[in-house]
PDB file of C-alpha atoms in Angstrom:
ATOM      1  CA  UNK A   1      -1.357  10.531  21.702  1.00 72.00           C
ATOM      2  CA  UNK A   2       1.390   9.126  19.387  1.00 80.00           C
ATOM      3  CA  UNK A   3       3.436  12.074  18.477  1.00 89.00           C
ATOM      4  CA  UNK A   4       6.272  12.472  16.507  1.00 94.00           C
ATOM      5  CA  UNK A   5       8.633  15.689  16.318  1.00 96.00           C
ATOM      6  CA  UNK A   6      11.532  16.469  14.583  1.00 97.00           C
ATOM      7  CA  UNK A   7      13.469  19.909  15.301  1.00 97.00           C
ATOM      8  CA  UNK A   8      14.409  21.429  13.704  1.00 97.00           C
ATOM      9  CA  UNK A   9      11.955  22.197  11.430  1.00 96.00           C
ATOM     10  CA  UNK A  10      13.414  24.912   9.218  1.00 96.00           C
ATOM     11  CA  UNK A  11      17.129  25.496   9.148  1.00 94.00           C
ATOM     12  CA  UNK A  12      19.332  27.728   6.921  1.00 94.00           C
ATOM     13  CA  UNK A  13      22.600  26.310   6.990  1.00 92.00           C
ATOM     14  CA  UNK A  14      26.473  27.491   5.027  1.00 94.00           C
ATOM     15  CA  UNK A  15      28.111  24.831   2.624  1.00 96.00           C
ATOM     16  CA  UNK A  16      30.388  22.503   3.923  1.00 96.00           C
ATOM     17  CA  UNK A  17      28.399  21.994   7.470  1.00 95.00           C
ATOM     18  CA  UNK A  18      28.219  19.653   9.843  1.00 96.00           C
ATOM     19  CA  UNK A  19      24.160  19.819  11.366  1.00 95.00           C
ATOM     20  CA  UNK A  20      22.385  16.598  12.701  1.00 97.00           C
ATOM     21  CA  UNK A  21      17.871  16.723  12.970  1.00 98.00           C
ATOM     22  CA  UNK A  22      16.669  15.173  15.877  1.00 98.00           C
ATOM     23  CA  UNK A  23      12.987  12.570  15.491  1.00 98.00           C
ATOM     24  CA  UNK A  24      11.022  11.650  19.040  1.00 97.00           C
ATOM     25  CA  UNK A  25       9.099   9.759  18.502  1.00 94.00           C
ATOM     26  CA  UNK A  26       6.458   8.794  22.051  1.00 91.00           C
ATOM     27  CA  UNK A  27       5.835   5.096  21.895  1.00 84.00           C
ATOM     28  CA  UNK A  28       7.650   2.009  21.085  1.00 82.00           C
ATOM     29  CA  UNK A  29       8.662   0.654  17.444  1.00 81.00           C
ATOM     30  CA  UNK A  30      11.437  -0.547  15.823  1.00 78.00           C
ATOM     31  CA  UNK A  31      10.634   0.933  12.464  1.00 88.00           C
ATOM     32  CA  UNK A  32      11.499   4.452  11.160  1.00 93.00           C
ATOM     33  CA  UNK A  33      12.027   5.662   7.642  1.00 94.00           C
ATOM     34  CA  UNK A  34      13.700   8.484   6.314  1.00 97.00           C
ATOM     35  CA  UNK A  35      12.499  10.936   2.975  1.00 97.00           C
ATOM     36  CA  UNK A  36      13.080  13.312   0.627  1.00 97.00           C
ATOM     37  CA  UNK A  37      11.227  16.031  -0.881  1.00 97.00           C
ATOM     38  CA  UNK A  38      11.784  18.738  -2.878  1.00 96.00           C
ATOM     39  CA  UNK A  39       9.486  21.682  -4.305  1.00 92.00           C
ATOM     40  CA  UNK A  40       6.590  20.398  -5.425  1.00 88.00           C
ATOM     41  CA  UNK A  41       8.332  16.405  -6.140  1.00 91.00           C
ATOM     42  CA  UNK A  42       7.396  13.069  -4.183  1.00 92.00           C
ATOM     43  CA  UNK A  43       8.582  11.718  -1.604  1.00 95.00           C
ATOM     44  CA  UNK A  44      12.164   9.912  -2.141  1.00 94.00           C
ATOM     45  CA  UNK A  45      13.554   7.464   0.294  1.00 93.00           C
ATOM     46  CA  UNK A  46      16.515   7.576   2.155  1.00 96.00           C
ATOM     47  CA  UNK A  47      17.199   5.167   4.408  1.00 95.00           C
ATOM     48  CA  UNK A  48      14.799   2.464   6.366  1.00 93.00           C
ATOM     49  CA  UNK A  49      16.090   1.604  10.044  1.00 93.00           C
ATOM     50  CA  UNK A  50      14.399  -0.949  11.618  1.00 88.00           C
ATOM     51  CA  UNK A  51      15.941  -2.305  14.712  1.00 86.00           C
ATOM     52  CA  UNK A  52      17.816  -0.681  17.841  1.00 86.00           C
ATOM     53  CA  UNK A  53      21.607   0.704  16.647  1.00 88.00           C
ATOM     54  CA  UNK A  54      20.330   0.334  13.928  1.00 90.00           C
ATOM     55  CA  UNK A  55      23.109   3.285  11.361  1.00 94.00           C
ATOM     56  CA  UNK A  56      22.717   3.656   7.047  1.00 96.00           C
ATOM     57  CA  UNK A  57      24.627   5.765   5.494  1.00 97.00           C
ATOM     58  CA  UNK A  58      24.319   7.594   1.621  1.00 96.00           C
ATOM     59  CA  UNK A  59      26.395   9.811   0.515  1.00 96.00           C
ATOM     60  CA  UNK A  60      26.159  13.500   3.135  1.00 97.00           C
ATOM     61  CA  UNK A  61      23.824  11.427   5.011  1.00 98.00           C
ATOM     62  CA  UNK A  62      23.435   9.115   7.569  1.00 98.00           C
ATOM     63  CA  UNK A  63      20.725   8.384   9.502  1.00 98.00           C
ATOM     64  CA  UNK A  64      20.492   6.409  13.242  1.00 97.00           C
ATOM     65  CA  UNK A  65      18.391   4.537  15.277  1.00 96.00           C
ATOM     66  CA  UNK A  66      17.321   4.001  18.799  1.00 94.00           C
ATOM     67  CA  UNK A  67      14.262   2.572  19.973  1.00 91.00           C
ATOM     68  CA  UNK A  68      14.859   2.715  23.797  1.00 93.00           C
ATOM     69  CA  UNK A  69      15.194   6.764  22.998  1.00 94.00           C
ATOM     70  CA  UNK A  70      12.838   6.698  21.242  1.00 94.00           C
ATOM     71  CA  UNK A  71      15.404   8.406  19.188  1.00 96.00           C
ATOM     72  CA  UNK A  72      16.264   8.986  15.571  1.00 97.00           C
ATOM     73  CA  UNK A  73      18.787  11.051  13.848  1.00 98.00           C
ATOM     74  CA  UNK A  74      20.055  12.007  10.023  1.00 98.00           C
ATOM     75  CA  UNK A  75      23.387  13.607  10.469  1.00 98.00           C
ATOM     76  CA  UNK A  76      24.344  16.111   7.548  1.00 97.00           C
ATOM     77  CA  UNK A  77      28.416  16.043   7.053  1.00 97.00           C
ATOM     78  CA  UNK A  78      29.771  18.553   4.690  1.00 96.00           C
ATOM     79  CA  UNK A  79      26.008  20.351   3.151  1.00 95.00           C
ATOM     80  CA  UNK A  80      26.444  20.811  -0.110  1.00 96.00           C
ATOM     81  CA  UNK A  81      23.331  23.546  -2.207  1.00 95.00           C
ATOM     82  CA  UNK A  82      22.096  19.255  -3.458  1.00 95.00           C
ATOM     83  CA  UNK A  83      20.343  18.650  -0.053  1.00 96.00           C
ATOM     84  CA  UNK A  84      18.248  21.403   0.298  1.00 97.00           C
ATOM     85  CA  UNK A  85      14.935  20.056   0.437  1.00 97.00           C
ATOM     86  CA  UNK A  86      12.153  18.422   3.791  1.00 97.00           C
ATOM     87  CA  UNK A  87      12.945  15.651   5.320  1.00 98.00           C
ATOM     88  CA  UNK A  88      10.073  14.171   7.079  1.00 97.00           C
ATOM     89  CA  UNK A  89      10.661  10.140   9.522  1.00 97.00           C
ATOM     90  CA  UNK A  90       7.666   8.393   9.874  1.00 94.00           C
ATOM     91  CA  UNK A  91       7.466   5.690  12.362  1.00 92.00           C
ATOM     92  CA  UNK A  92       5.488   2.538  11.103  1.00 86.00           C
ATOM     93  CA  UNK A  93       3.431   1.719  13.548  1.00 78.00           C
ATOM     94  CA  UNK A  94       2.966  -1.754  12.504  1.00 67.00           C
ATOM     95  CA  UNK A  95       0.473  -2.927  15.544  1.00 62.00           C
ATOM     96  CA  UNK A  96      -1.815  -0.311  14.922  1.00 60.00           C
ATOM     97  CA  UNK A  97      -3.969   1.158  12.635  1.00 56.00           C
ATOM     98  CA  UNK A  98      -3.020   4.468  12.229  1.00 52.00           C
ATOM     99  CA  UNK A  99       0.372   2.552  10.581  1.00 77.00           C
ATOM    100  CA  UNK A 100       2.822   5.118   9.249  1.00 85.00           C
ATOM    101  CA  UNK A 101       2.583   8.152  11.891  1.00 89.00           C
ATOM    102  CA  UNK A 102       5.185  11.255  10.001  1.00 93.00           C
ATOM    103  CA  UNK A 103       6.535  13.931  11.607  1.00 95.00           C
ATOM    104  CA  UNK A 104       6.145  17.704  10.248  1.00 96.00           C
ATOM    105  CA  UNK A 105       9.416  17.852   8.547  1.00 97.00           C
ATOM    106  CA  UNK A 106      12.575  19.630   8.812  1.00 97.00           C
ATOM    107  CA  UNK A 107      12.665  22.045   5.658  1.00 97.00           C
ATOM    108  CA  UNK A 108      17.267  22.315   4.935  1.00 96.00           C
ATOM    109  CA  UNK A 109      17.881  25.340   3.110  1.00 96.00           C
ATOM    110  CA  UNK A 110      21.895  25.181   2.591  1.00 96.00           C
ATOM    111  CA  UNK A 111      24.027  28.546   1.381  1.00 93.00           C
ATOM    112  CA  UNK A 112      26.247  28.004  -1.210  1.00 85.00           C
TER     113      UNK A 112
ATOM    114  CA  UNK B   1      12.078  -0.633 -13.846  1.00 64.00           C
ATOM    115  CA  UNK B   2       8.325   1.641 -13.753  1.00 78.00           C
ATOM    116  CA  UNK B   3       8.108   3.286 -11.799  1.00 93.00           C
ATOM    117  CA  UNK B   4       5.015   3.955  -9.554  1.00 97.00           C
ATOM    118  CA  UNK B   5       2.950   6.185 -11.746  1.00 97.00           C
ATOM    119  CA  UNK B   6      -1.095   7.637 -10.297  1.00 98.00           C
ATOM    120  CA  UNK B   7      -3.429   9.508 -12.298  1.00 97.00           C
ATOM    121  CA  UNK B   8      -4.737  11.413 -13.386  1.00 98.00           C
ATOM    122  CA  UNK B   9      -1.854  14.229 -11.766  1.00 97.00           C
ATOM    123  CA  UNK B  10      -4.081  17.575 -11.770  1.00 97.00           C
ATOM    124  CA  UNK B  11      -7.692  17.187 -10.240  1.00 97.00           C
ATOM    125  CA  UNK B  12     -10.174  20.353 -10.578  1.00 98.00           C
ATOM    126  CA  UNK B  13     -13.765  18.842  -8.047  1.00 98.00           C
ATOM    127  CA  UNK B  14     -16.683  20.674  -6.927  1.00 98.00           C
ATOM    128  CA  UNK B  15     -17.685  20.393  -3.499  1.00 98.00           C
ATOM    129  CA  UNK B  16     -20.626  16.798  -2.808  1.00 98.00           C
ATOM    130  CA  UNK B  17     -18.852  16.201  -6.047  1.00 98.00           C
ATOM    131  CA  UNK B  18     -17.134  12.133  -5.787  1.00 98.00           C
ATOM    132  CA  UNK B  19     -13.546  11.303  -6.961  1.00 98.00           C
ATOM    133  CA  UNK B  20     -11.314   8.557  -7.587  1.00 98.00           C
ATOM    134  CA  UNK B  21      -8.003   8.151  -8.775  1.00 98.00           C
ATOM    135  CA  UNK B  22      -5.927   5.537  -9.227  1.00 98.00           C
ATOM    136  CA  UNK B  23      -1.933   4.387  -8.146  1.00 98.00           C
ATOM    137  CA  UNK B  24      -0.139   1.920 -10.458  1.00 98.00           C
ATOM    138  CA  UNK B  25       2.828  -0.080  -8.243  1.00 97.00           C
ATOM    139  CA  UNK B  26       6.186  -1.276  -9.603  1.00 96.00           C
ATOM    140  CA  UNK B  27       5.700  -4.582 -11.511  1.00 94.00           C
ATOM    141  CA  UNK B  28       5.756  -6.652  -8.042  1.00 92.00           C
ATOM    142  CA  UNK B  29       4.909  -4.738  -5.405  1.00 93.00           C
ATOM    143  CA  UNK B  30       2.004  -6.553  -3.958  1.00 93.00           C
ATOM    144  CA  UNK B  31       1.403  -2.838  -1.022  1.00 93.00           C
ATOM    145  CA  UNK B  32       0.245   0.128  -1.751  1.00 95.00           C
ATOM    146  CA  UNK B  33      -0.455   2.689   0.436  1.00 94.00           C
ATOM    147  CA  UNK B  34      -2.101   6.523   0.572  1.00 97.00           C
ATOM    148  CA  UNK B  35      -1.239   8.845   1.882  1.00 96.00           C
ATOM    149  CA  UNK B  36      -2.573  12.967   2.056  1.00 97.00           C
ATOM    150  CA  UNK B  37      -0.470  15.716   2.072  1.00 97.00           C
ATOM    151  CA  UNK B  38      -1.523  18.712   2.520  1.00 96.00           C
ATOM    152  CA  UNK B  39       0.135  22.208   4.567  1.00 92.00           C
ATOM    153  CA  UNK B  40      -2.301  22.296   7.615  1.00 91.00           C
ATOM    154  CA  UNK B  41      -2.698  19.090   8.788  1.00 92.00           C
ATOM    155  CA  UNK B  42       1.260  17.394   6.710  1.00 94.00           C
ATOM    156  CA  UNK B  43       1.595  14.125   5.220  1.00 95.00           C
ATOM    157  CA  UNK B  44      -1.241  11.771   6.574  1.00 94.00           C
ATOM    158  CA  UNK B  45      -1.413   7.870   6.371  1.00 92.00           C
ATOM    159  CA  UNK B  46      -4.932   7.106   4.819  1.00 95.00           C
ATOM    160  CA  UNK B  47      -5.024   2.901   4.254  1.00 91.00           C
ATOM    161  CA  UNK B  48      -2.651   0.115   3.004  1.00 92.00           C
ATOM    162  CA  UNK B  49      -3.752  -2.326   0.006  1.00 94.00           C
ATOM    163  CA  UNK B  50      -1.889  -6.269   0.430  1.00 92.00           C
ATOM    164  CA  UNK B  51      -3.148  -8.842  -1.572  1.00 91.00           C
ATOM    165  CA  UNK B  52      -6.732  -6.453  -2.654  1.00 94.00           C
ATOM    166  CA  UNK B  53      -7.066  -6.384   1.004  1.00 93.00           C
ATOM    167  CA  UNK B  54      -7.284  -3.450   3.132  1.00 92.00           C
ATOM    168  CA  UNK B  55      -4.402  -4.176   5.759  1.00 87.00           C
ATOM    169  CA  UNK B  56      -4.428  -0.835   8.693  1.00 85.00           C
ATOM    170  CA  UNK B  57      -6.499   2.047   7.828  1.00 87.00           C
ATOM    171  CA  UNK B  58      -5.708   5.193   9.401  1.00 88.00           C
ATOM    172  CA  UNK B  59      -7.906   8.367  10.914  1.00 88.00           C
ATOM    173  CA  UNK B  60     -10.143   9.350   8.288  1.00 94.00           C
ATOM    174  CA  UNK B  61     -13.708   9.654   7.541  1.00 96.00           C
ATOM    175  CA  UNK B  62     -15.855   6.665   5.738  1.00 96.00           C
ATOM    176  CA  UNK B  63     -16.010   9.228   2.539  1.00 97.00           C
ATOM    177  CA  UNK B  64     -13.058   7.982   2.312  1.00 98.00           C
ATOM    178  CA  UNK B  65     -12.295   4.892   0.632  1.00 97.00           C
ATOM    179  CA  UNK B  66     -10.002   2.069  -1.003  1.00 97.00           C
ATOM    180  CA  UNK B  67      -9.409  -0.559  -3.688  1.00 97.00           C
ATOM    181  CA  UNK B  68      -6.990  -3.082  -5.262  1.00 97.00           C
ATOM    182  CA  UNK B  69      -7.154  -5.051  -8.289  1.00 97.00           C
ATOM    183  CA  UNK B  70      -5.343  -8.966  -8.747  1.00 95.00           C
ATOM    184  CA  UNK B  71      -2.261  -7.252 -11.156  1.00 94.00           C
ATOM    185  CA  UNK B  72      -2.271  -4.930  -7.138  1.00 95.00           C
ATOM    186  CA  UNK B  73      -3.145  -1.956  -9.250  1.00 97.00           C
ATOM    187  CA  UNK B  74      -5.736   0.141  -6.361  1.00 98.00           C
ATOM    188  CA  UNK B  75      -7.855   2.803  -6.689  1.00 98.00           C
ATOM    189  CA  UNK B  76      -9.093   4.863  -3.738  1.00 98.00           C
ATOM    190  CA  UNK B  77     -12.217   7.389  -3.331  1.00 98.00           C
ATOM    191  CA  UNK B  78     -13.666  10.239  -1.734  1.00 98.00           C
ATOM    192  CA  UNK B  79     -16.903  10.943  -1.639  1.00 96.00           C
ATOM    193  CA  UNK B  80     -19.004  14.101  -0.453  1.00 97.00           C
ATOM    194  CA  UNK B  81     -15.972  16.281  -1.562  1.00 98.00           C
ATOM    195  CA  UNK B  82     -15.237  19.376   0.613  1.00 98.00           C
ATOM    196  CA  UNK B  83     -13.088  22.262   0.949  1.00 97.00           C
ATOM    197  CA  UNK B  84     -10.745  21.015   3.412  1.00 97.00           C
ATOM    198  CA  UNK B  85     -10.405  17.467   1.344  1.00 98.00           C
ATOM    199  CA  UNK B  86      -7.723  20.068  -0.955  1.00 98.00           C
ATOM    200  CA  UNK B  87      -4.305  17.815  -0.972  1.00 97.00           C
ATOM    201  CA  UNK B  88      -1.556  16.080  -2.627  1.00 97.00           C
ATOM    202  CA  UNK B  89      -2.618  12.839  -2.829  1.00 98.00           C
ATOM    203  CA  UNK B  90       0.233  10.150  -2.631  1.00 97.00           C
ATOM    204  CA  UNK B  91       0.510   6.100  -3.246  1.00 97.00           C
ATOM    205  CA  UNK B  92       3.751   4.749  -2.454  1.00 95.00           C
ATOM    206  CA  UNK B  93       4.321   0.645  -3.289  1.00 95.00           C
ATOM    207  CA  UNK B  94       6.534  -1.952  -1.390  1.00 91.00           C
ATOM    208  CA  UNK B  95       6.914  -5.336  -1.970  1.00 87.00           C
ATOM    209  CA  UNK B  96       5.722  -6.441   1.471  1.00 77.00           C
ATOM    210  CA  UNK B  97       3.770  -3.836   3.512  1.00 67.00           C
ATOM    211  CA  UNK B  98       6.146  -2.938   6.725  1.00 69.00           C
ATOM    212  CA  UNK B  99       9.519  -2.996   7.298  1.00 68.00           C
ATOM    213  CA  UNK B 100      10.607  -2.219   3.376  1.00 77.00           C
ATOM    214  CA  UNK B 101      10.791   0.685   1.322  1.00 85.00           C
ATOM    215  CA  UNK B 102       8.448   2.450  -0.169  1.00 89.00           C
ATOM    216  CA  UNK B 103       8.718   4.162  -3.544  1.00 93.00           C
ATOM    217  CA  UNK B 104       6.683   7.268  -3.448  1.00 95.00           C
ATOM    218  CA  UNK B 105       4.523   7.366  -6.980  1.00 96.00           C
ATOM    219  CA  UNK B 106       3.853  11.510  -8.263  1.00 95.00           C
ATOM    220  CA  UNK B 107       0.948  12.354  -6.798  1.00 97.00           C
ATOM    221  CA  UNK B 108      -2.679  13.473  -7.515  1.00 97.00           C
ATOM    222  CA  UNK B 109      -3.091  16.956  -6.099  1.00 97.00           C
ATOM    223  CA  UNK B 110      -7.149  17.183  -6.135  1.00 98.00           C
ATOM    224  CA  UNK B 111      -8.390  20.792  -5.217  1.00 98.00           C
ATOM    225  CA  UNK B 112     -11.873  21.295  -4.343  1.00 98.00           C
ATOM    226  CA  UNK B 113     -14.073  23.999  -5.487  1.00 97.00           C
TER     227      UNK B 113
END
């Protein structure tokens, strides 16, 4: 069974700290996406990672993909309150009917 | 550039009824995907349409169906509604599907009573 596991599922951290969200998946894929969702809102695309070793950065967020380890990370640098949201990773299984499998999401709460 | 729009935004239906949701993608985008989001099951892929053809389908019963029109607008239909169909239904558009950034609409909140 294809699984996409995020951890932690909940993270409360102080402003100014660094932290990493992990996304492990159980089968071969070289396409992975990160999304942000604010409460009551839709999803916002953060990063599209399309190959092994891909690294993308936007502001205080940096995402990477290791297809051999089947692992993606979302690193938060010097967190600020505005980054409080739920973050989802999603694995693109383009050759399977399931197409895109989402992790359960990491609810990030940044304390001012 | 206008974003992805979904109508209606909120809907209340009773069990056994059917419902049709609409999604208008960003101009120029040919791929539309639909997702269901619930507190229990999280985000689940329903199906993807590209150039009026269903390209992929998730693991949902046949009560869930969709279509795409020549202008890339898409509809999804759920027949014989069940309580468990209560969810936020999201559509997302992209230029060509896999590997391209998806832009999500605001969603339709469906409540089945």
